[in-house]
Short mmCIF file of N, CA and C in Angstrom, two decimals:
data_model
loop_
_atom_site.label_atom_id
_atom_site.label_comp_id
_atom_site.label_asym_id
_atom_site.label_seq_id
_atom_site.Cartn_x
_atom_site.Cartn_y
_atom_site.Cartn_z
N UNK A 240 0.82 -1.20 0.00
CA UNK A 240 0.00 0.00 0.00
C UNK A 240 0.86 1.26 0.00
N UNK A 241 1.96 1.24 0.78
CA UNK A 241 2.83 2.41 0.83
C UNK A 241 3.41 2.69 -0.56
N UNK A 242 3.91 1.65 -1.20
CA UNK A 242 4.49 1.83 -2.54
C UNK A 242 3.43 2.29 -3.54
N UNK A 243 2.20 1.79 -3.37
CA UNK A 243 1.12 2.24 -4.26
C UNK A 243 0.87 3.73 -4.09
N UNK A 244 0.86 4.19 -2.85
CA UNK A 244 0.66 5.62 -2.59
C UNK A 244 1.82 6.43 -3.17
N UNK A 245 3.04 5.96 -2.94
CA UNK A 245 4.22 6.65 -3.47
C UNK A 245 4.13 6.75 -4.99
N UNK A 246 3.80 5.64 -5.63
CA UNK A 246 3.70 5.64 -7.10
C UNK A 246 2.60 6.56 -7.60
N UNK A 247 1.48 6.60 -6.89
CA UNK A 247 0.37 7.48 -7.29
C UNK A 247 0.79 8.95 -7.19
N UNK A 248 1.47 9.30 -6.11
CA UNK A 248 1.94 10.69 -5.98
C UNK A 248 2.99 11.03 -7.03
N UNK A 249 3.89 10.08 -7.30
CA UNK A 249 4.90 10.32 -8.33
C UNK A 249 4.25 10.53 -9.70
N UNK A 250 3.23 9.73 -10.00
CA UNK A 250 2.51 9.88 -11.28
C UNK A 250 1.82 11.25 -11.33
N UNK A 251 1.24 11.65 -10.21
CA UNK A 251 0.62 12.98 -10.14
C UNK A 251 1.64 14.06 -10.49
N UNK A 252 2.84 13.92 -9.95
CA UNK A 252 3.88 14.92 -10.17
C UNK A 252 4.47 14.87 -11.57
N UNK A 253 4.40 13.71 -12.22
CA UNK A 253 4.80 13.64 -13.63
C UNK A 253 3.83 14.47 -14.48
N UNK A 254 2.56 14.38 -14.13
CA UNK A 254 1.52 15.09 -14.88
C UNK A 254 1.53 16.58 -14.53
N UNK A 255 1.67 16.88 -13.26
CA UNK A 255 1.64 18.27 -12.78
C UNK A 255 2.80 18.49 -11.82
N UNK A 256 3.97 18.88 -12.34
CA UNK A 256 5.18 18.99 -11.52
C UNK A 256 5.14 20.03 -10.40
N UNK A 257 4.16 20.91 -10.42
CA UNK A 257 4.10 21.93 -9.36
C UNK A 257 2.96 21.67 -8.38
N UNK A 258 2.48 20.44 -8.32
CA UNK A 258 1.37 20.07 -7.43
C UNK A 258 1.91 19.97 -6.00
N UNK A 259 1.78 21.06 -5.27
CA UNK A 259 2.39 21.19 -3.94
C UNK A 259 1.90 20.11 -2.98
N UNK A 260 0.60 19.88 -2.97
CA UNK A 260 0.04 18.89 -2.04
C UNK A 260 0.57 17.49 -2.31
N UNK A 261 0.83 17.19 -3.57
CA UNK A 261 1.37 15.87 -3.91
C UNK A 261 2.78 15.71 -3.34
N UNK A 262 3.61 16.76 -3.47
CA UNK A 262 4.94 16.71 -2.85
C UNK A 262 4.84 16.57 -1.33
N UNK A 263 3.92 17.33 -0.76
CA UNK A 263 3.75 17.27 0.70
C UNK A 263 3.32 15.87 1.13
N UNK A 264 2.31 15.34 0.49
CA UNK A 264 1.80 14.02 0.86
C UNK A 264 2.84 12.93 0.61
N UNK A 265 3.60 13.08 -0.46
CA UNK A 265 4.68 12.14 -0.74
C UNK A 265 5.71 12.19 0.39
N UNK A 266 6.03 13.38 0.85
CA UNK A 266 6.95 13.53 1.98
C UNK A 266 6.43 12.86 3.24
N UNK A 267 5.14 12.99 3.49
CA UNK A 267 4.53 12.36 4.66
C UNK A 267 4.60 10.84 4.55
N UNK A 268 4.29 10.32 3.37
CA UNK A 268 4.35 8.86 3.16
C UNK A 268 5.78 8.35 3.35
N UNK A 269 6.75 9.06 2.79
CA UNK A 269 8.14 8.66 2.99
C UNK A 269 8.50 8.68 4.47
N UNK A 270 8.07 9.70 5.18
CA UNK A 270 8.34 9.78 6.62
C UNK A 270 7.74 8.58 7.35
N UNK A 271 6.48 8.29 7.06
CA UNK A 271 5.80 7.17 7.71
C UNK A 271 6.47 5.84 7.38
N UNK A 272 7.12 5.76 6.22
CA UNK A 272 7.82 4.54 5.82
C UNK A 272 9.25 4.51 6.35
N UNK A 273 9.65 5.55 7.07
CA UNK A 273 11.00 5.61 7.62
C UNK A 273 12.05 6.04 6.61
N UNK A 274 11.62 6.55 5.50
CA UNK A 274 12.54 7.00 4.44
C UNK A 274 12.72 8.52 4.58
N UNK A 275 13.47 8.90 5.61
CA UNK A 275 13.52 10.29 6.03
C UNK A 275 14.21 11.21 5.03
N UNK A 276 15.27 10.76 4.42
CA UNK A 276 15.95 11.62 3.44
C UNK A 276 15.06 11.91 2.23
N UNK A 277 14.33 10.90 1.79
CA UNK A 277 13.40 11.10 0.68
C UNK A 277 12.25 12.02 1.10
N UNK A 278 11.84 11.89 2.36
CA UNK A 278 10.79 12.77 2.88
C UNK A 278 11.25 14.23 2.83
N UNK A 279 12.46 14.47 3.29
CA UNK A 279 13.01 15.83 3.29
C UNK A 279 13.07 16.37 1.86
N UNK A 280 13.57 15.56 0.96
CA UNK A 280 13.68 15.99 -0.45
C UNK A 280 12.31 16.38 -1.01
N UNK A 281 11.31 15.55 -0.76
CA UNK A 281 9.98 15.82 -1.28
C UNK A 281 9.37 17.07 -0.64
N UNK A 282 9.54 17.22 0.66
CA UNK A 282 8.98 18.38 1.35
C UNK A 282 9.68 19.67 0.92
N UNK A 283 10.96 19.60 0.67
CA UNK A 283 11.67 20.78 0.15
C UNK A 283 11.16 21.17 -1.24
N UNK A 284 10.78 20.17 -2.03
CA UNK A 284 10.20 20.47 -3.35
C UNK A 284 8.83 21.12 -3.19
N UNK A 285 8.07 20.68 -2.20
CA UNK A 285 6.77 21.31 -1.93
C UNK A 285 6.98 22.78 -1.58
N UNK A 286 7.97 23.04 -0.73
CA UNK A 286 8.26 24.41 -0.30
C UNK A 286 8.77 25.24 -1.47
N UNK A 287 9.58 24.64 -2.33
CA UNK A 287 10.07 25.36 -3.51
C UNK A 287 8.92 25.74 -4.44
N UNK A 288 7.89 24.88 -4.48
CA UNK A 288 6.73 25.16 -5.33
C UNK A 288 5.82 26.21 -4.73
N UNK A 289 5.79 26.26 -3.39
CA UNK A 289 4.95 27.26 -2.71
C UNK A 289 5.57 27.58 -1.36
N UNK A 290 6.18 28.75 -1.28
CA UNK A 290 6.86 29.15 -0.04
C UNK A 290 5.87 29.56 1.04
N UNK A 291 4.57 29.48 0.76
CA UNK A 291 3.54 29.87 1.73
C UNK A 291 2.75 28.66 2.24
N UNK A 292 3.20 27.46 1.95
CA UNK A 292 2.45 26.25 2.31
C UNK A 292 2.86 25.79 3.71
N UNK A 293 2.08 26.19 4.68
CA UNK A 293 2.37 25.94 6.10
C UNK A 293 2.61 24.47 6.39
N UNK A 294 1.74 23.61 5.88
CA UNK A 294 1.84 22.17 6.18
C UNK A 294 3.18 21.58 5.76
N UNK A 295 3.72 22.05 4.65
CA UNK A 295 5.01 21.50 4.19
C UNK A 295 6.12 21.87 5.17
N UNK A 296 6.11 23.11 5.65
CA UNK A 296 7.12 23.50 6.65
C UNK A 296 6.94 22.70 7.93
N UNK A 297 5.69 22.54 8.34
CA UNK A 297 5.39 21.76 9.55
C UNK A 297 5.89 20.32 9.40
N UNK A 298 5.54 19.69 8.29
CA UNK A 298 5.96 18.30 8.08
C UNK A 298 7.47 18.17 7.97
N UNK A 299 8.11 19.16 7.36
CA UNK A 299 9.57 19.16 7.30
C UNK A 299 10.15 19.22 8.71
N UNK A 300 9.54 20.03 9.57
CA UNK A 300 9.98 20.08 10.97
C UNK A 300 9.84 18.74 11.66
N UNK A 301 8.75 18.05 11.41
CA UNK A 301 8.52 16.73 12.00
C UNK A 301 9.63 15.76 11.56
N UNK A 302 9.95 15.78 10.28
CA UNK A 302 10.98 14.87 9.76
C UNK A 302 12.34 15.21 10.36
N UNK A 303 12.69 16.49 10.38
CA UNK A 303 13.97 16.89 10.97
C UNK A 303 14.03 16.51 12.44
N UNK A 304 12.93 16.68 13.15
CA UNK A 304 12.92 16.28 14.56
C UNK A 304 13.16 14.78 14.68
N UNK A 305 12.54 14.01 13.80
CA UNK A 305 12.74 12.57 13.79
C UNK A 305 14.19 12.17 13.53
N UNK A 306 14.91 13.02 12.81
CA UNK A 306 16.33 12.77 12.54
C UNK A 306 17.23 13.40 13.61
N UNK A 307 16.59 13.99 14.62
CA UNK A 307 17.31 14.69 15.70
C UNK A 307 18.12 15.88 15.18
N UNK A 308 17.68 16.45 14.07
CA UNK A 308 18.27 17.67 13.53
C UNK A 308 17.43 18.83 14.05
N UNK A 309 17.63 19.12 15.33
CA UNK A 309 16.73 20.03 16.03
C UNK A 309 16.79 21.46 15.52
N UNK A 310 17.95 21.94 15.15
CA UNK A 310 18.04 23.32 14.64
C UNK A 310 17.24 23.46 13.35
N UNK A 311 17.34 22.47 12.48
CA UNK A 311 16.57 22.49 11.24
C UNK A 311 15.07 22.37 11.53
N UNK A 312 14.72 21.54 12.51
CA UNK A 312 13.32 21.39 12.90
C UNK A 312 12.77 22.72 13.41
N UNK A 313 13.54 23.39 14.27
CA UNK A 313 13.10 24.68 14.80
C UNK A 313 12.85 25.67 13.67
N UNK A 314 13.76 25.74 12.72
CA UNK A 314 13.60 26.68 11.61
C UNK A 314 12.32 26.39 10.83
N UNK A 315 12.03 25.13 10.60
CA UNK A 315 10.83 24.76 9.85
C UNK A 315 9.57 25.09 10.65
N UNK A 316 9.55 24.75 11.94
CA UNK A 316 8.37 25.05 12.76
C UNK A 316 8.17 26.56 12.91
N UNK A 317 9.26 27.30 13.05
CA UNK A 317 9.15 28.76 13.15
C UNK A 317 8.54 29.35 11.88
N UNK A 318 8.95 28.83 10.74
CA UNK A 318 8.38 29.31 9.48
C UNK A 318 6.90 28.96 9.40
N UNK A 319 6.53 27.77 9.86
CA UNK A 319 5.12 27.37 9.83
C UNK A 319 4.26 28.31 10.67
N UNK A 320 4.72 28.67 11.87
CA UNK A 320 3.91 29.56 12.71
C UNK A 320 4.00 31.01 12.25
N UNK A 321 5.06 31.35 11.55
CA UNK A 321 5.14 32.69 10.94
C UNK A 321 4.07 32.81 9.85
N UNK A 322 3.92 31.76 9.06
CA UNK A 322 2.92 31.76 7.99
C UNK A 322 1.50 31.69 8.54
N UNK A 323 1.34 30.98 9.65
CA UNK A 323 0.02 30.83 10.26
C UNK A 323 0.15 31.00 11.77
N UNK A 324 0.01 32.21 12.27
CA UNK A 324 0.20 32.48 13.70
C UNK A 324 -0.78 31.76 14.63
N UNK A 325 -1.81 31.15 14.08
CA UNK A 325 -2.78 30.39 14.90
C UNK A 325 -2.58 28.88 14.76
N UNK A 326 -1.42 28.48 14.27
CA UNK A 326 -1.14 27.07 13.98
C UNK A 326 -0.65 26.37 15.25
N UNK A 327 -1.59 25.86 16.02
CA UNK A 327 -1.28 25.28 17.33
C UNK A 327 -0.29 24.12 17.25
N UNK A 328 -0.44 23.25 16.25
CA UNK A 328 0.49 22.12 16.13
C UNK A 328 1.92 22.61 15.89
N UNK A 329 2.05 23.71 15.18
CA UNK A 329 3.38 24.28 14.95
C UNK A 329 4.02 24.74 16.25
N UNK A 330 3.25 25.47 17.07
CA UNK A 330 3.77 25.92 18.36
C UNK A 330 4.05 24.73 19.28
N UNK A 331 3.15 23.76 19.27
CA UNK A 331 3.34 22.57 20.11
C UNK A 331 4.66 21.88 19.76
N UNK A 332 4.90 21.68 18.48
CA UNK A 332 6.12 20.99 18.08
C UNK A 332 7.37 21.85 18.23
N UNK A 333 7.21 23.17 18.20
CA UNK A 333 8.31 24.04 18.61
C UNK A 333 8.68 23.73 20.05
N UNK A 334 7.65 23.62 20.90
CA UNK A 334 7.88 23.31 22.31
C UNK A 334 8.55 21.96 22.51
N UNK A 335 8.09 20.96 21.79
CA UNK A 335 8.68 19.62 21.89
C UNK A 335 10.15 19.66 21.45
N UNK A 336 10.42 20.39 20.38
CA UNK A 336 11.79 20.48 19.88
C UNK A 336 12.68 21.23 20.86
N UNK A 337 12.18 22.35 21.38
CA UNK A 337 12.96 23.06 22.40
C UNK A 337 13.22 22.16 23.61
N UNK A 338 12.24 21.38 24.01
CA UNK A 338 12.43 20.44 25.13
C UNK A 338 13.53 19.44 24.81
N UNK A 339 13.54 18.95 23.58
CA UNK A 339 14.57 17.99 23.17
C UNK A 339 15.96 18.60 23.24
N UNK A 340 16.02 19.93 23.15
CA UNK A 340 17.30 20.64 23.20
C UNK A 340 17.59 21.18 24.61
N UNK A 341 16.73 20.82 25.58
CA UNK A 341 16.83 21.32 26.95
C UNK A 341 16.74 22.84 27.03
N UNK A 342 16.04 23.46 26.11
CA UNK A 342 15.77 24.90 26.15
C UNK A 342 14.40 25.08 26.81
N UNK A 343 14.38 24.96 28.13
CA UNK A 343 13.13 24.85 28.88
C UNK A 343 12.29 26.13 28.79
N UNK A 344 12.90 27.29 28.95
CA UNK A 344 12.13 28.54 28.88
C UNK A 344 11.43 28.68 27.53
N UNK A 345 12.15 28.38 26.47
CA UNK A 345 11.59 28.48 25.13
C UNK A 345 10.47 27.45 24.93
N UNK A 346 10.67 26.25 25.48
CA UNK A 346 9.62 25.24 25.34
C UNK A 346 8.36 25.67 26.08
N UNK A 347 8.54 26.22 27.28
CA UNK A 347 7.37 26.70 28.03
C UNK A 347 6.63 27.78 27.26
N UNK A 348 7.35 28.72 26.67
CA UNK A 348 6.71 29.78 25.90
C UNK A 348 5.91 29.20 24.74
N UNK A 349 6.46 28.21 24.07
CA UNK A 349 5.76 27.60 22.93
C UNK A 349 4.52 26.83 23.40
N UNK A 350 4.63 26.09 24.50
CA UNK A 350 3.46 25.36 25.00
C UNK A 350 2.38 26.33 25.49
N UNK A 351 2.79 27.43 26.11
CA UNK A 351 1.81 28.43 26.55
C UNK A 351 1.07 29.03 25.35
N UNK A 352 1.81 29.28 24.27
CA UNK A 352 1.17 29.80 23.06
C UNK A 352 0.21 28.76 22.49
N UNK A 353 0.58 27.50 22.56
CA UNK A 353 -0.29 26.43 22.07
C UNK A 353 -1.63 26.45 22.79
N UNK A 354 -1.60 26.51 24.13
CA UNK A 354 -2.86 26.47 24.89
C UNK A 354 -3.60 27.80 24.84
N UNK A 355 -2.89 28.86 24.51
CA UNK A 355 -3.57 30.14 24.28
C UNK A 355 -4.45 30.03 23.04
N UNK A 356 -3.92 29.36 22.02
CA UNK A 356 -4.66 29.16 20.77
C UNK A 356 -5.75 28.10 20.97
N UNK A 357 -5.40 27.02 21.65
CA UNK A 357 -6.35 25.92 21.87
C UNK A 357 -6.27 25.47 23.33
N UNK A 358 -7.14 26.00 24.17
CA UNK A 358 -7.12 25.65 25.60
C UNK A 358 -7.43 24.17 25.89
N UNK A 359 -7.82 23.41 24.87
CA UNK A 359 -8.17 22.00 25.06
C UNK A 359 -7.01 21.06 24.70
N UNK A 360 -5.85 21.59 24.43
CA UNK A 360 -4.70 20.81 23.95
C UNK A 360 -4.01 20.15 25.15
N UNK A 361 -4.49 18.98 25.54
CA UNK A 361 -4.01 18.33 26.77
C UNK A 361 -2.53 17.97 26.72
N UNK A 362 -2.03 17.55 25.57
CA UNK A 362 -0.61 17.20 25.48
C UNK A 362 0.29 18.40 25.74
N UNK A 363 -0.17 19.59 25.38
CA UNK A 363 0.62 20.79 25.66
C UNK A 363 0.70 21.03 27.17
N UNK A 364 -0.41 20.80 27.87
CA UNK A 364 -0.39 20.94 29.33
C UNK A 364 0.54 19.90 29.97
N UNK A 365 0.49 18.67 29.44
CA UNK A 365 1.40 17.64 29.95
C UNK A 365 2.85 18.08 29.79
N UNK A 366 3.19 18.52 28.59
CA UNK A 366 4.57 18.93 28.34
C UNK A 366 4.97 20.17 29.13
N UNK A 367 4.01 21.06 29.37
CA UNK A 367 4.30 22.20 30.25
C UNK A 367 4.63 21.69 31.65
N UNK A 368 3.86 20.71 32.11
CA UNK A 368 4.12 20.14 33.43
C UNK A 368 5.51 19.54 33.52
N UNK A 369 5.91 18.82 32.51
CA UNK A 369 7.25 18.23 32.48
C UNK A 369 8.32 19.33 32.48
N UNK A 370 8.09 20.38 31.70
CA UNK A 370 9.06 21.48 31.63
C UNK A 370 9.18 22.18 32.99
N UNK A 371 8.04 22.43 33.62
CA UNK A 371 8.08 23.06 34.95
C UNK A 371 8.82 22.17 35.94
N UNK A 372 8.60 20.87 35.84
CA UNK A 372 9.28 19.94 36.75
C UNK A 372 10.80 20.00 36.52
N UNK A 373 11.22 20.11 35.27
CA UNK A 373 12.65 20.22 34.98
C UNK A 373 13.24 21.48 35.59
N UNK A 374 12.41 22.51 35.72
CA UNK A 374 12.86 23.76 36.34
C UNK A 374 12.70 23.72 37.86
N UNK A 375 12.24 22.58 38.37
CA UNK A 375 11.99 22.40 39.80
C UNK A 375 10.89 23.33 40.31
N UNK A 376 9.97 23.69 39.43
CA UNK A 376 8.79 24.47 39.80
C UNK A 376 7.62 23.48 39.92
N UNK A 377 7.67 22.71 41.01
CA UNK A 377 6.78 21.56 41.12
C UNK A 377 5.31 21.95 41.26
N UNK A 378 5.01 23.04 41.93
CA UNK A 378 3.61 23.44 42.05
C UNK A 378 3.02 23.81 40.69
N UNK A 379 3.80 24.51 39.87
CA UNK A 379 3.35 24.83 38.51
C UNK A 379 3.22 23.56 37.67
N UNK A 380 4.14 22.63 37.88
CA UNK A 380 4.08 21.36 37.16
C UNK A 380 2.79 20.62 37.50
N UNK A 381 2.47 20.60 38.78
CA UNK A 381 1.24 19.92 39.22
C UNK A 381 0.02 20.56 38.59
N UNK A 382 -0.05 21.88 38.58
CA UNK A 382 -1.20 22.58 37.98
C UNK A 382 -1.35 22.22 36.50
N UNK A 383 -0.24 22.21 35.79
CA UNK A 383 -0.30 21.89 34.36
C UNK A 383 -0.74 20.45 34.13
N UNK A 384 -0.21 19.54 34.92
CA UNK A 384 -0.57 18.13 34.76
C UNK A 384 -2.02 17.89 35.17
N UNK A 385 -2.48 18.57 36.19
CA UNK A 385 -3.89 18.44 36.58
C UNK A 385 -4.81 18.94 35.47
N UNK A 386 -4.40 20.02 34.80
CA UNK A 386 -5.19 20.53 33.68
C UNK A 386 -5.18 19.51 32.54
N UNK A 387 -4.04 18.90 32.29
CA UNK A 387 -3.97 17.86 31.25
C UNK A 387 -4.95 16.73 31.57
N UNK A 388 -5.00 16.35 32.85
CA UNK A 388 -5.89 15.25 33.25
C UNK A 388 -7.36 15.68 33.27
N UNK A 389 -7.61 16.93 33.53
CA UNK A 389 -8.98 17.43 33.44
C UNK A 389 -9.49 17.28 32.00
N UNK A 390 -8.61 17.53 31.06
CA UNK A 390 -8.97 17.43 29.64
C UNK A 390 -8.94 16.00 29.13
N UNK A 391 -8.06 15.19 29.69
CA UNK A 391 -7.90 13.80 29.24
C UNK A 391 -7.64 12.92 30.47
N UNK A 392 -8.72 12.51 31.16
CA UNK A 392 -8.57 11.77 32.43
C UNK A 392 -7.83 10.45 32.32
N UNK A 393 -7.73 9.88 31.13
CA UNK A 393 -7.06 8.58 30.97
C UNK A 393 -5.64 8.70 30.44
N UNK A 394 -5.05 9.88 30.56
CA UNK A 394 -3.69 10.10 30.07
C UNK A 394 -2.69 9.50 31.06
N UNK A 395 -2.18 8.33 30.73
CA UNK A 395 -1.26 7.64 31.64
C UNK A 395 0.03 8.42 31.88
N UNK A 396 0.51 9.15 30.86
CA UNK A 396 1.74 9.93 31.03
C UNK A 396 1.58 11.00 32.10
N UNK A 397 0.44 11.67 32.08
CA UNK A 397 0.20 12.73 33.06
C UNK A 397 0.03 12.16 34.46
N UNK A 398 -0.68 11.03 34.57
CA UNK A 398 -0.81 10.38 35.88
C UNK A 398 0.56 9.99 36.42
N UNK A 399 1.38 9.40 35.56
CA UNK A 399 2.71 8.97 35.99
C UNK A 399 3.56 10.17 36.41
N UNK A 400 3.55 11.22 35.59
CA UNK A 400 4.35 12.41 35.91
C UNK A 400 3.91 13.02 37.24
N UNK A 401 2.60 13.04 37.48
CA UNK A 401 2.11 13.55 38.76
C UNK A 401 2.64 12.70 39.91
N UNK A 402 2.62 11.39 39.73
CA UNK A 402 3.15 10.50 40.77
C UNK A 402 4.61 10.79 41.06
N UNK A 403 5.40 10.97 40.03
CA UNK A 403 6.83 11.27 40.19
C UNK A 403 7.01 12.59 40.94
N UNK A 404 6.22 13.58 40.58
CA UNK A 404 6.34 14.90 41.22
C UNK A 404 5.91 14.84 42.68
N UNK A 405 4.78 14.18 42.94
CA UNK A 405 4.35 14.05 44.34
C UNK A 405 5.40 13.32 45.16
N UNK A 406 6.01 12.30 44.58
CA UNK A 406 7.06 11.56 45.27
C UNK A 406 8.27 12.47 45.52
N UNK A 407 8.63 13.28 44.54
CA UNK A 407 9.76 14.21 44.69
C UNK A 407 9.47 15.23 45.79
N UNK A 408 8.24 15.71 45.82
CA UNK A 408 7.87 16.68 46.87
C UNK A 408 7.94 16.03 48.25
N UNK A 409 7.52 14.77 48.33
CA UNK A 409 7.57 14.05 49.61
C UNK A 409 9.01 13.88 50.06
N UNK A 410 9.89 13.48 49.13
CA UNK A 410 11.30 13.31 49.47
C UNK A 410 11.91 14.62 49.93
N UNK A 411 11.52 15.72 49.31
CA UNK A 411 12.04 17.02 49.72
C UNK A 411 11.61 17.33 51.14
N UNK A 412 10.39 16.98 51.49
CA UNK A 412 9.92 17.21 52.86
C UNK A 412 10.66 16.32 53.85
N UNK A 413 10.90 15.07 53.46
CA UNK A 413 11.62 14.15 54.34
C UNK A 413 13.03 14.66 54.59
N UNK A 414 13.71 15.07 53.52
CA UNK A 414 15.10 15.51 53.68
C UNK A 414 15.21 16.81 54.46
N UNK A 415 14.13 17.60 54.46
CA UNK A 415 14.18 18.85 55.24
C UNK A 415 13.62 18.65 56.64
N UNK A 416 13.19 17.42 56.94
CA UNK A 416 12.67 17.13 58.27
C UNK A 416 11.25 17.62 58.49
N UNK A 417 10.55 17.99 57.43
CA UNK A 417 9.21 18.55 57.58
C UNK A 417 8.10 17.51 57.49
N UNK A 418 8.42 16.30 57.11
CA UNK A 418 7.39 15.30 56.95
C UNK A 418 7.00 14.73 58.30
N UNK A 419 5.73 14.72 58.56
CA UNK A 419 5.25 14.17 59.82
C UNK A 419 4.81 12.74 59.60
N UNK A 420 4.95 11.93 60.65
CA UNK A 420 4.49 10.54 60.55
C UNK A 420 2.97 10.54 60.58
N UNK A 421 2.38 9.62 59.85
CA UNK A 421 0.90 9.55 59.84
C UNK A 421 0.34 9.10 61.17
#
């Protein structure tokens, strides 16, 4: 099926070489098949055909992130949100990429922008919680994770992260002598 899709998109591009969506979709299929270099090549062709196609920049960022080429991923995601300032997935993936680079302040700013655009984006709240925890701002981390769980009560990652944070807070109390016996 993957090869059939690839061949169909290639045929489309033989007929219409500037079909931006075909390049974009071909890039996505290559990415899903683990053919990352071909995905990048196809997505760059989409961008060359239309420098205003937000999805192509976004997808290019996803592929670069998958290759751990974080600087390239950041550039692609930044261009996507520049083209569409309300593009929540672009801001979210900026945050994920910044987190991968341990740029916590920048990741927090991107996740905050994500939930400003879409207050229902539970994964952004989860990632904000993780970022706050990395900064040792445990109360803020708890608030973000609780919001993630309010939106998605079955999110195992958020439940687990809350458990880790509560345990860390307990250990901090024990080491400071503030924990009372039950």
